[in-house]
PDB file of C-alpha atoms and ligand atoms in Angstrom:
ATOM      1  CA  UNK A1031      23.398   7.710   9.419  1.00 44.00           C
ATOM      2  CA  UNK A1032      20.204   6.606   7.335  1.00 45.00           C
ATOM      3  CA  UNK A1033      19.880   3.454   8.708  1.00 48.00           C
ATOM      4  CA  UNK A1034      19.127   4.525  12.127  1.00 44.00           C
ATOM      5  CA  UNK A1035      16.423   6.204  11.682  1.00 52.00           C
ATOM      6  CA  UNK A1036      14.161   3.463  10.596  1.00 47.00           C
ATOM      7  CA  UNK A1037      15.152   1.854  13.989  1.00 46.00           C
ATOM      8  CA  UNK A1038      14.017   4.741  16.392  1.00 54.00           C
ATOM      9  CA  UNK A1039      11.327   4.482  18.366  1.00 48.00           C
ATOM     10  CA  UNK A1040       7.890   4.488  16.479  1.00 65.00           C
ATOM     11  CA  UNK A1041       6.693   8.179  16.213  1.00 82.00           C
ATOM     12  CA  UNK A1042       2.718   8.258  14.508  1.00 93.00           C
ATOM     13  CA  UNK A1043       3.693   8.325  10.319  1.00 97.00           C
ATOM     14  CA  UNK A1044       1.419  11.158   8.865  1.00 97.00           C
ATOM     15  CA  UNK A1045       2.235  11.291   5.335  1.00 98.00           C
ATOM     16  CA  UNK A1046       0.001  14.125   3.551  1.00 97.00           C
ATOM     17  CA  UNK A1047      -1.264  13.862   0.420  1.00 96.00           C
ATOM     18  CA  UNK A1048      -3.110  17.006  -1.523  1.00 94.00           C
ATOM     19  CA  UNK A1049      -6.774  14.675  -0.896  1.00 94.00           C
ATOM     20  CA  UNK A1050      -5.488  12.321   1.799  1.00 96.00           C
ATOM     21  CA  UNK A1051      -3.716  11.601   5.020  1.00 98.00           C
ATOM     22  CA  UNK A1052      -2.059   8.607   5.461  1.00 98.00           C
ATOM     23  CA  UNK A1053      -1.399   8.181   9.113  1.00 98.00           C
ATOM     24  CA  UNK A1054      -0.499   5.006  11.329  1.00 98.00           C
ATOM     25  CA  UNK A1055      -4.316   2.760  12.159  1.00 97.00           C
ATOM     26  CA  UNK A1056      -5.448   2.746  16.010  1.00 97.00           C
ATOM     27  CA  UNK A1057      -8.372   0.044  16.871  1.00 97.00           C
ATOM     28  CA  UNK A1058     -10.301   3.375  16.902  1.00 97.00           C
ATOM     29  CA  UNK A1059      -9.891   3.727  13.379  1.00 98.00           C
ATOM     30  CA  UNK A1060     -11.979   0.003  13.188  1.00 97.00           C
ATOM     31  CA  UNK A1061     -15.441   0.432  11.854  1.00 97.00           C
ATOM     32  CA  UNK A1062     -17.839  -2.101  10.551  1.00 96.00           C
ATOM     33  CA  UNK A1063     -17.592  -0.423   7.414  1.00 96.00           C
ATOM     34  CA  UNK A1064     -14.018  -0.980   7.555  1.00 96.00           C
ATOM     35  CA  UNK A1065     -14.571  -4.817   8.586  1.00 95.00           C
ATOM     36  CA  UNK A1066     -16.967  -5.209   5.470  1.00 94.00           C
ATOM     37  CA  UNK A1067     -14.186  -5.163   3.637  1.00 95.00           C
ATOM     38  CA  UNK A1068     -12.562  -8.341   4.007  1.00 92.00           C
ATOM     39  CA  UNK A1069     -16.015  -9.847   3.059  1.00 90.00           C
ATOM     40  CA  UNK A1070     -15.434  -8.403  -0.736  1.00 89.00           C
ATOM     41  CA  UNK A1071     -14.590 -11.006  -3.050  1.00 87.00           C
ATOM     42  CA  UNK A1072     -11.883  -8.858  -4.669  1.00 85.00           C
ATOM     43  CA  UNK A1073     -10.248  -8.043  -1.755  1.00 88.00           C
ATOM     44  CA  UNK A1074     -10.079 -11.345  -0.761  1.00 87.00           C
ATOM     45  CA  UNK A1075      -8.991 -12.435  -4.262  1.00 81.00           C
ATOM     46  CA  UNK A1076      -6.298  -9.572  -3.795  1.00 79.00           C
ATOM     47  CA  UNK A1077      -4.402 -10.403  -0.190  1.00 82.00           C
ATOM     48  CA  UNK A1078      -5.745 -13.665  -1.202  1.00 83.00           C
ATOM     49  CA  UNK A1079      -7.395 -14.280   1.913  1.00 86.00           C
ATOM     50  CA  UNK A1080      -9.473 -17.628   3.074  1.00 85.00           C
ATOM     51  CA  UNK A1081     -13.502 -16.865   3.109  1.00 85.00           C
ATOM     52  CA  UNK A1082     -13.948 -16.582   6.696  1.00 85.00           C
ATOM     53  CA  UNK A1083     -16.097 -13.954   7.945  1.00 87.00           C
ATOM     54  CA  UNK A1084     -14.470 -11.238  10.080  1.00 91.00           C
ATOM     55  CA  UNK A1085     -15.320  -9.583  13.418  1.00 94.00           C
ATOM     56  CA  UNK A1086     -14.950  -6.561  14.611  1.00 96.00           C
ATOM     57  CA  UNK A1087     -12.805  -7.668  17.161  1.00 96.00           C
ATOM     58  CA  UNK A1088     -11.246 -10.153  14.819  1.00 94.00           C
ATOM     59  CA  UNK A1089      -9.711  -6.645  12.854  1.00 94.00           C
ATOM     60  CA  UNK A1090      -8.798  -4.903  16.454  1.00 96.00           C
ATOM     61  CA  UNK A1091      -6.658  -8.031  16.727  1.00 95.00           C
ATOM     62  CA  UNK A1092      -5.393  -7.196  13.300  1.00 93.00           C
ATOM     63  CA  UNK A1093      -4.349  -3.908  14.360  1.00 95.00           C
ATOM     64  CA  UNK A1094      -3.009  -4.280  17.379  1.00 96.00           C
ATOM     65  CA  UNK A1095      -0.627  -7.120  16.041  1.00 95.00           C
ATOM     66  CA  UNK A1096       1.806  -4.540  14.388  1.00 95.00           C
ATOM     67  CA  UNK A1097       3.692  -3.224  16.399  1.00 96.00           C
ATOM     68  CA  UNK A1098       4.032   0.450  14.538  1.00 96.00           C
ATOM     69  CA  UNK A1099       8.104   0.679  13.994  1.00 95.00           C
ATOM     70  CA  UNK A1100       9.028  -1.817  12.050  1.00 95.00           C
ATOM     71  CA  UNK A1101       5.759  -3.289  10.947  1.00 96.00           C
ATOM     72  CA  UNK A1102       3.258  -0.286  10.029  1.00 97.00           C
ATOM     73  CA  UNK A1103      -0.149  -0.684   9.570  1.00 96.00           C
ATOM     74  CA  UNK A1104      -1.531   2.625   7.626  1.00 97.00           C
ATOM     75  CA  UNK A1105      -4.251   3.605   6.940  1.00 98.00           C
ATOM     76  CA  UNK A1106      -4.850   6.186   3.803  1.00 98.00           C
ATOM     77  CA  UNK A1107      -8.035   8.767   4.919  1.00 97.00           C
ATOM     78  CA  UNK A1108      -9.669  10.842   2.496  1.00 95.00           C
ATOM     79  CA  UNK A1109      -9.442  14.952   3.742  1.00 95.00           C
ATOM     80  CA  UNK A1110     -12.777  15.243   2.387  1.00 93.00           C
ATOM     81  CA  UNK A1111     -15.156  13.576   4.516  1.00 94.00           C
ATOM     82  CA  UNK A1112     -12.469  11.795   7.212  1.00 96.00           C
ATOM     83  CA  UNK A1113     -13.191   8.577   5.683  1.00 96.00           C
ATOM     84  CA  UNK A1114     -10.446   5.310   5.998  1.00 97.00           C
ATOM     85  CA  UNK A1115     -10.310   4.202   2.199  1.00 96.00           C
ATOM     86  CA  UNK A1116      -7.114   2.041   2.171  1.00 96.00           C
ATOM     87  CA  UNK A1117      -4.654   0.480   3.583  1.00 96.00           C
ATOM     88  CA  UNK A1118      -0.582   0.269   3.342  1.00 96.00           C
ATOM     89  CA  UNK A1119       1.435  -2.882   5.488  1.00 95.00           C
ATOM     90  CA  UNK A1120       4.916  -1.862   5.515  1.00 97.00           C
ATOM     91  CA  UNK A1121       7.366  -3.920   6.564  1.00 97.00           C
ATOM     92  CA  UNK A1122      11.028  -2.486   7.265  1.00 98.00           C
ATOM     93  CA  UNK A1123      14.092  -4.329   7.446  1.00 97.00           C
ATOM     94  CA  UNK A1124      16.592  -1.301   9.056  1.00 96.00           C
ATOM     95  CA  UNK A1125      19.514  -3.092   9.095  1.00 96.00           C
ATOM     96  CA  UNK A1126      19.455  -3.803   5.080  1.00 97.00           C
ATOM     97  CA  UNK A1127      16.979  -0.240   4.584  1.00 98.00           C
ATOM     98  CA  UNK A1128      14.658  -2.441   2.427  1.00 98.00           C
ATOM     99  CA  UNK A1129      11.335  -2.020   3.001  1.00 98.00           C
ATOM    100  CA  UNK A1130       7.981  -4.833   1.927  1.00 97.00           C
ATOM    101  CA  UNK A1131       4.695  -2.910   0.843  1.00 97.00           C
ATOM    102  CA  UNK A1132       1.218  -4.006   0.138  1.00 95.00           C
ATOM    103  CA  UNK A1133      -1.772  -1.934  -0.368  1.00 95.00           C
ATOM    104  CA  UNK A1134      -5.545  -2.339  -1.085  1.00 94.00           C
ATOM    105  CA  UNK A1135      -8.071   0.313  -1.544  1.00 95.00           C
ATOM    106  CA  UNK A1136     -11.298  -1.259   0.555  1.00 95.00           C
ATOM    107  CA  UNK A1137     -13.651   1.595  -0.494  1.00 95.00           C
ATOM    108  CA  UNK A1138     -14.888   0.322  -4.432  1.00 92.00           C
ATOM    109  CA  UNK A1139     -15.948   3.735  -5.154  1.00 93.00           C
ATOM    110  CA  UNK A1140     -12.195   5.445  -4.625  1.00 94.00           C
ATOM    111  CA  UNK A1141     -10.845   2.705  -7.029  1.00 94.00           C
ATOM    112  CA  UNK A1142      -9.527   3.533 -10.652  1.00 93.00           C
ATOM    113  CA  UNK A1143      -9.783   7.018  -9.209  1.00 92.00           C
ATOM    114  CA  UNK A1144      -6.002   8.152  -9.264  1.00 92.00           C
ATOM    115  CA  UNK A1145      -5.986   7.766  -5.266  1.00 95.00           C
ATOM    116  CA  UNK A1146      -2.835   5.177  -5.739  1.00 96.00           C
ATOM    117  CA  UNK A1147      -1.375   7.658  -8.308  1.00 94.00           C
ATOM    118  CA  UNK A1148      -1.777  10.346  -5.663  1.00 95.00           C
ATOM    119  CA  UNK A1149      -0.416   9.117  -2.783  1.00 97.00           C
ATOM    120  CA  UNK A1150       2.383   7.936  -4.436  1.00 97.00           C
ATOM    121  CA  UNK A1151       4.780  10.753  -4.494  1.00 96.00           C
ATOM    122  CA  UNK A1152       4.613  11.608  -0.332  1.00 97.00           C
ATOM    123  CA  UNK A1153       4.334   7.949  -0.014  1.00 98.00           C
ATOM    124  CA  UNK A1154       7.730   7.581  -1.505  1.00 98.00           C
ATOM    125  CA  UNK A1155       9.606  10.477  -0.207  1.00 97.00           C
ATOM    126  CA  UNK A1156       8.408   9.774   3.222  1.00 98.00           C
ATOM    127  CA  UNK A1157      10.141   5.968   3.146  1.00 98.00           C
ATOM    128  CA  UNK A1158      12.928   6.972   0.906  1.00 98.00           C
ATOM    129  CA  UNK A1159      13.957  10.396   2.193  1.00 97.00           C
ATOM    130  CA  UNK A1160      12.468  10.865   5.800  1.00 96.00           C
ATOM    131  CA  UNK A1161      13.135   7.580   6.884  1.00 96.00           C
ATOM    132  CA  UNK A1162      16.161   6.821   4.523  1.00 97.00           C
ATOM    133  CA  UNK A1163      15.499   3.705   3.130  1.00 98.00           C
ATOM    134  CA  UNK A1164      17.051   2.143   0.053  1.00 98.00           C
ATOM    135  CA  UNK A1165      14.450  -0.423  -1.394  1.00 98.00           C
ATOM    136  CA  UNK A1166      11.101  -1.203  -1.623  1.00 98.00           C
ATOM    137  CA  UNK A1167      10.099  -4.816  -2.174  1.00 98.00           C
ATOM    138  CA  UNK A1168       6.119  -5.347  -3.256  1.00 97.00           C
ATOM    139  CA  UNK A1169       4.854  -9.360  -4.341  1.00 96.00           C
ATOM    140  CA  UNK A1170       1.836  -9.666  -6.683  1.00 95.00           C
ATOM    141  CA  UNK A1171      -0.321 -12.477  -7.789  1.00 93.00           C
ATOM    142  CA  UNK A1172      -0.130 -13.032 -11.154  1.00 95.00           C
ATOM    143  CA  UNK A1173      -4.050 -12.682 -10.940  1.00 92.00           C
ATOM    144  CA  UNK A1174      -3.738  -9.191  -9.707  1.00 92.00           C
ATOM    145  CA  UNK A1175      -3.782  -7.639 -13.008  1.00 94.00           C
ATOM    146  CA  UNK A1176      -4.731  -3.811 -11.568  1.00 94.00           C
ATOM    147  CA  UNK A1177      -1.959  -3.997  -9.021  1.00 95.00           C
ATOM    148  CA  UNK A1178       0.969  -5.059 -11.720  1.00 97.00           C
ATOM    149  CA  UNK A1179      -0.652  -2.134 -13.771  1.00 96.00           C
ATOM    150  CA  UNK A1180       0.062  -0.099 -10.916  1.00 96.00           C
ATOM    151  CA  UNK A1181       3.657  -1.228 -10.580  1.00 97.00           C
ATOM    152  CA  UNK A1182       4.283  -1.230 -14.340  1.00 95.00           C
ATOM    153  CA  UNK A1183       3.175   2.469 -14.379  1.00 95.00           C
ATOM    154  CA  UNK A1184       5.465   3.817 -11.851  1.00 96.00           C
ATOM    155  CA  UNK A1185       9.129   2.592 -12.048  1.00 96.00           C
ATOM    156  CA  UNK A1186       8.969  -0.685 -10.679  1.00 98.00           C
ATOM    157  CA  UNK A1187      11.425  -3.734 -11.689  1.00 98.00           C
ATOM    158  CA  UNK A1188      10.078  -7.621 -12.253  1.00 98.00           C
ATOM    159  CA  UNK A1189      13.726  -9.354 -10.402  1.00 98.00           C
ATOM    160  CA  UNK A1190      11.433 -12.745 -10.557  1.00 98.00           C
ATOM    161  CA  UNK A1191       8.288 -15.085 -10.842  1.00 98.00           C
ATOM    162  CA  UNK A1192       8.318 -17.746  -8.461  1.00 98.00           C
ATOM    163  CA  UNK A1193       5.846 -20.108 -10.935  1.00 97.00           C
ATOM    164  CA  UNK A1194       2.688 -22.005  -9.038  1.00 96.00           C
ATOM    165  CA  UNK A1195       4.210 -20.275  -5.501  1.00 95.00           C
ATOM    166  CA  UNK A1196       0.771 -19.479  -3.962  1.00 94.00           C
ATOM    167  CA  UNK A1197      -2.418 -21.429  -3.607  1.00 93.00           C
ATOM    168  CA  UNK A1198      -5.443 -19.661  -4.341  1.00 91.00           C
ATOM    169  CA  UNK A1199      -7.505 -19.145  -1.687  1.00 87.00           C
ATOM    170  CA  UNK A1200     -10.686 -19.202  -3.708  1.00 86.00           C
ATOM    171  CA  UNK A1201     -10.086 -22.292  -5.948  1.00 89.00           C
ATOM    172  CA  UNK A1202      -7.021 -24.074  -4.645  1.00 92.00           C
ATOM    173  CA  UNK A1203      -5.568 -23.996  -7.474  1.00 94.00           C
ATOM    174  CA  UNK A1204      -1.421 -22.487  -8.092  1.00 96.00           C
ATOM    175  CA  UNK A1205      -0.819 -18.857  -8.727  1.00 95.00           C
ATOM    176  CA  UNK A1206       2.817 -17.657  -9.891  1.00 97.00           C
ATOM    177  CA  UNK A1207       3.687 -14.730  -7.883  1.00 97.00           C
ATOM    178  CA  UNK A1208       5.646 -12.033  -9.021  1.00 98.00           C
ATOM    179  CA  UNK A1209       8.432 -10.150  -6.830  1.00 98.00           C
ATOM    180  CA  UNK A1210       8.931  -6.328  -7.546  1.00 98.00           C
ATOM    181  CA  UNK A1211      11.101  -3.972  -6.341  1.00 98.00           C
ATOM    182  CA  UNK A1212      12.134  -0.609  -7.067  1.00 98.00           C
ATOM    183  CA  UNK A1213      15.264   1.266  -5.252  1.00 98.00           C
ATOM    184  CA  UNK A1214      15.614   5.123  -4.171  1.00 98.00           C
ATOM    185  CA  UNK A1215      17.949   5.641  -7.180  1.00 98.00           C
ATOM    186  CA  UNK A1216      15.691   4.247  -9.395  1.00 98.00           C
ATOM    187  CA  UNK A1217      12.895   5.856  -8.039  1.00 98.00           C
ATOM    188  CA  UNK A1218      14.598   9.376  -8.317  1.00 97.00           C
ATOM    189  CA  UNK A1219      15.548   8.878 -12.231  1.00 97.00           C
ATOM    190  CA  UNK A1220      11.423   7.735 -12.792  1.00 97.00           C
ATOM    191  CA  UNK A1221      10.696  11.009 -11.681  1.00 97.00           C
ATOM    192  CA  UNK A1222      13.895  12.591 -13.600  1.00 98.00           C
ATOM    193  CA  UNK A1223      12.611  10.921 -16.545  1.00 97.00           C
ATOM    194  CA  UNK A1224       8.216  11.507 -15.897  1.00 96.00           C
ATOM    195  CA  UNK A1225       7.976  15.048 -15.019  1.00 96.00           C
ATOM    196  CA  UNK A1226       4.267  15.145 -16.193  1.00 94.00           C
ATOM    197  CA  UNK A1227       3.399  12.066 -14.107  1.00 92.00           C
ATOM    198  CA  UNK A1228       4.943  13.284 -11.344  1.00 94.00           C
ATOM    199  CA  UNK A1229       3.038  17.133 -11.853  1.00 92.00           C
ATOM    200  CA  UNK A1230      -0.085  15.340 -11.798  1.00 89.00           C
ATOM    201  CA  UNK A1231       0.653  13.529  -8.879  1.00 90.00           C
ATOM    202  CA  UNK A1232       1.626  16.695  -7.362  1.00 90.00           C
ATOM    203  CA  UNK A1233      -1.363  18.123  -8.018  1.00 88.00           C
ATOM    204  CA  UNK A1234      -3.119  15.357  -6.647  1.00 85.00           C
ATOM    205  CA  UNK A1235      -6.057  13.290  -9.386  1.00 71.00           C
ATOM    206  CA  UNK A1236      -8.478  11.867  -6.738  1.00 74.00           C
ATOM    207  CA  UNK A1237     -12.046  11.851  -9.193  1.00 76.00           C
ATOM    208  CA  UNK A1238     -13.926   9.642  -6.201  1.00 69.00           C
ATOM    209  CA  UNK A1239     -17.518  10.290  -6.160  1.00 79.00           C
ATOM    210  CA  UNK A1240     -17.525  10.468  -2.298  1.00 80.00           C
ATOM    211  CA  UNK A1241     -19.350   8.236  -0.824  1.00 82.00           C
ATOM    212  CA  UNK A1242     -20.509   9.855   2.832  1.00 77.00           C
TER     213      UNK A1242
HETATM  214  C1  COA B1460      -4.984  -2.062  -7.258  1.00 53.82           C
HETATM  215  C2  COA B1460      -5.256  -0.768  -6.505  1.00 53.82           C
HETATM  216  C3  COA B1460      -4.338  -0.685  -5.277  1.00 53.82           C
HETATM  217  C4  COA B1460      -4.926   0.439  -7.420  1.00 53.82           C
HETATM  218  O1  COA B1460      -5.250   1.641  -6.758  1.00 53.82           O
HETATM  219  P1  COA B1460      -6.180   2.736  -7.491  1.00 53.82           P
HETATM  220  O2  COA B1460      -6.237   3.938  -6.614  1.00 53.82           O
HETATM  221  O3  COA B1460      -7.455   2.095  -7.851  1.00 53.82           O
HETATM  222  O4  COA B1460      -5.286   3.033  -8.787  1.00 53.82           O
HETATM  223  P2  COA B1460      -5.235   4.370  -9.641  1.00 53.82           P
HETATM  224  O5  COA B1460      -6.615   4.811 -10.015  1.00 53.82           O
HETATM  225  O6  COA B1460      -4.361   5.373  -8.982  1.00 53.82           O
HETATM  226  O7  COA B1460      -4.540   3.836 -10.975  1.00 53.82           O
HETATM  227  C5  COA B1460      -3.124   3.739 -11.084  1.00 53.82           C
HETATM  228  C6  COA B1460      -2.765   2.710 -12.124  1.00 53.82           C
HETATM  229  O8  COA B1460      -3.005   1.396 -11.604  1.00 53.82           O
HETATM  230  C7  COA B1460      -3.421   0.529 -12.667  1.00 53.82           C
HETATM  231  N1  COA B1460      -4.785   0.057 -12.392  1.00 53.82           N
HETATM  232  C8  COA B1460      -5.625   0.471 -11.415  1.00 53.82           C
HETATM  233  N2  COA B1460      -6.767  -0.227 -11.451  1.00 53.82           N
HETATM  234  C9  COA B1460      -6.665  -1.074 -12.503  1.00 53.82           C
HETATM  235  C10 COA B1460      -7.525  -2.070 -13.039  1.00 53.82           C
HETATM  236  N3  COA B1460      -8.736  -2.311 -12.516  1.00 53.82           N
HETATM  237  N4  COA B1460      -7.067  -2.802 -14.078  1.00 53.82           N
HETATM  238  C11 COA B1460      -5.844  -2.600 -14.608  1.00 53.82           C
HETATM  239  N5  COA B1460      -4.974  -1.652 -14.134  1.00 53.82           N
HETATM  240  C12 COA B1460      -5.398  -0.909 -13.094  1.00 53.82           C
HETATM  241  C13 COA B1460      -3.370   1.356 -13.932  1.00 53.82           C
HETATM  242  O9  COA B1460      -2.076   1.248 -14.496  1.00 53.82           O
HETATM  243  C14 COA B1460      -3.589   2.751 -13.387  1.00 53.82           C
HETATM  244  O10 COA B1460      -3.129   3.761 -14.245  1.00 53.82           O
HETATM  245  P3  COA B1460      -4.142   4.356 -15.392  1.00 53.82           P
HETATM  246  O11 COA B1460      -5.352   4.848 -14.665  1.00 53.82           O
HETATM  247  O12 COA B1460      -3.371   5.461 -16.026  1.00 53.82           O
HETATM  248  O13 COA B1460      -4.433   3.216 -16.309  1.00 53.82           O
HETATM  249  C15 COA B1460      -6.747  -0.687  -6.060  1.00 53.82           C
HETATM  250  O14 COA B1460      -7.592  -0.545  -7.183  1.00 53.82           O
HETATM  251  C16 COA B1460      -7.224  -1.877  -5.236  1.00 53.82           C
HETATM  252  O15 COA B1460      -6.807  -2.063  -4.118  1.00 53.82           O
HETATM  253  N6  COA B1460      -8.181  -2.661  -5.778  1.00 53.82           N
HETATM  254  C17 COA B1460      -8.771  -3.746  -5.025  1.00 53.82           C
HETATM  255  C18 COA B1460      -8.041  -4.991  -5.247  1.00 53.82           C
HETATM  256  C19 COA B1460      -8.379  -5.610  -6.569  1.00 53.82           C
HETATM  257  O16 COA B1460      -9.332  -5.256  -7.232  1.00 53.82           O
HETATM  258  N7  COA B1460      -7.589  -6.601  -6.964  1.00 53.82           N
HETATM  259  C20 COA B1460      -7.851  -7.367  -8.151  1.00 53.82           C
HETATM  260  C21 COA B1460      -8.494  -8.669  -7.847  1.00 53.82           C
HETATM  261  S1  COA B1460      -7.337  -9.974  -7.641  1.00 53.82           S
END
C-alpha cells in the first residue's frame, strides 16, 4: 500500500540529478558559507525571515530539528565540485500522502541557471513514485515573483490567495500569500503534455559558472 511507505523508518533520500545530488543535510553538511546565507537580503525576503544574524551553531540547531521521516531537510549538491547550493523542506503528511515543499537556492551564482528546472523531474518521481505520495502543497509570497514563475512553468495549480496573510519581515507591512498545489495525476499529464520540457530536464540545463 502507498501510504506506508512514507511512514517507514527514515532511510538517507538520495535523489540524483544528471549535475546534482540531492541527499538528506547532516550538521556536517553546515559551513559558514552555508550560514552566510541567511544573511542575504533575498533569501531573507524569500522564507521571509526576521534580520537576525545566524550562527553556526544557530543552523546545526536548524538541522538537527527535523527529524528526517516526515520532516526532510535536503540539501541539493552540485556533482561538480561537492558544493551544497540549495535547499528542499519537505513536509509529509502519510496518512493523507500530501506532501508541503519549499526550496531556495543559497548559492546566487547557480540561480536563473536551470538548477530548479533540473532537479525537478527526480525530485518528483522520487516523492510521487518511490515514496507514493499523492500531492504536493508549496505557499508563495506574492512578492516572490521568481518562485511563482517557477510554479507557473511546471504544472502547478493556484487553489487560493489568502489576501494580507503574512507580515513582511522586512517592512511590516501585509503580503497575500498564495497556496499551490499540484497532484501525481496532474503531474503525469504535464509531462504527457511537455515532452520537450521534460527532455531538457532529462538532459539536465545547469549553465552555473561554478563558483569553487
Ligand atoms: C526561485 C528559485 C528557487 C528558482 O530556482 P532557479 O534554479 O534559479 O530556477 P531556474 O533557473 O531553474 O528557472 C526555472 C523557472 O523559474 C522562474 N524563475 C527563476 N528565476 C526567476 C526570476 N528571477 N524571475 C522570474 N522568474 C524566475 C522562471 O519561470 C524560470 O524559467 P525560465 O528560465 O524558462 O524563465 C531560486 O532562484 C531561488 O531560490 N532564488 C532565491 C530566492 C529569491 O530570489 N526570491 C525572490 C525574492 S523575494
Amino acid at each position: 500500500m502507498t501510504v506506508a511507505r512514507a511512514l517507514e523508518p527514515a532511510d538517507p533520500v538520495v535523489i540524483e540529478a544528471p549535475n546534482l545530488t540531492i541527499r538528506t543535510l547532516t550538521p556536517d553538511d553546515v559551513t559558514d558559507r552555508f550560514v552566510s546565507w541567511f544573511g542575504q537580503d533575498d533569501i531573507r525576503g524569500a522564507l521571509n525571515l526576521p534580520a537576525q544574524n545566524r550562527t553556526k551553531a544557530d543552523m546545526i540547531g536548524y538541522v538537527k530539528s527535523f527529524d528526517q521521516s516526515s520532516r526532510l531537510l535536503l540539501g541539493i549538491f552540485d556533482k561538480a565540485n561537492g558544493l551544497l547550493v540549495g535547499l528542499f523542506t519537505v513536509h509529509i503528511e502519510p496518512r493523507i500522502g500530501r506532501y508541503l515543499v519549499n526550496t531556495v537556492v543559497g548559492e546566487a551564482a547557480y540561480r536563473t541557471k536551470g538548477l530548479m528546472m533540473e532537479v525537478t523531474l527526480p525530485f518528483r518521481e522520487y516523492f510521487f513514485e518511490t515514496r507514493g505520495l499523492k500531492v504536493m502543497t508549496a505557499t508563495a509570497l506574492a512578492t516572490n515573483k521568481p518562485i511563482i514563475g517557477y510554479l507557473e512553468k511546471t504544472g502547478w495549480t493556484l487553489n487560493q490567495t489568502l489576501k494580507a496573510h503574512t507580515k513582511s519581515q522586512a517592512d511590516g507591512t501585509m503580503i497575500d500569500l498564495h497556496l499551490y498545489s499540484i497532484t501525481r495525476d496532474a503531474w503525469q499529464a504535464w509531462k504527457t503534455a511537455n515532452p520537450d520540457a521534460v527532455q531538457a530536464m532529462a538532459k539536465g540545463l545547469l549553465r552555473a559558472e561554478r563558483p569553487i
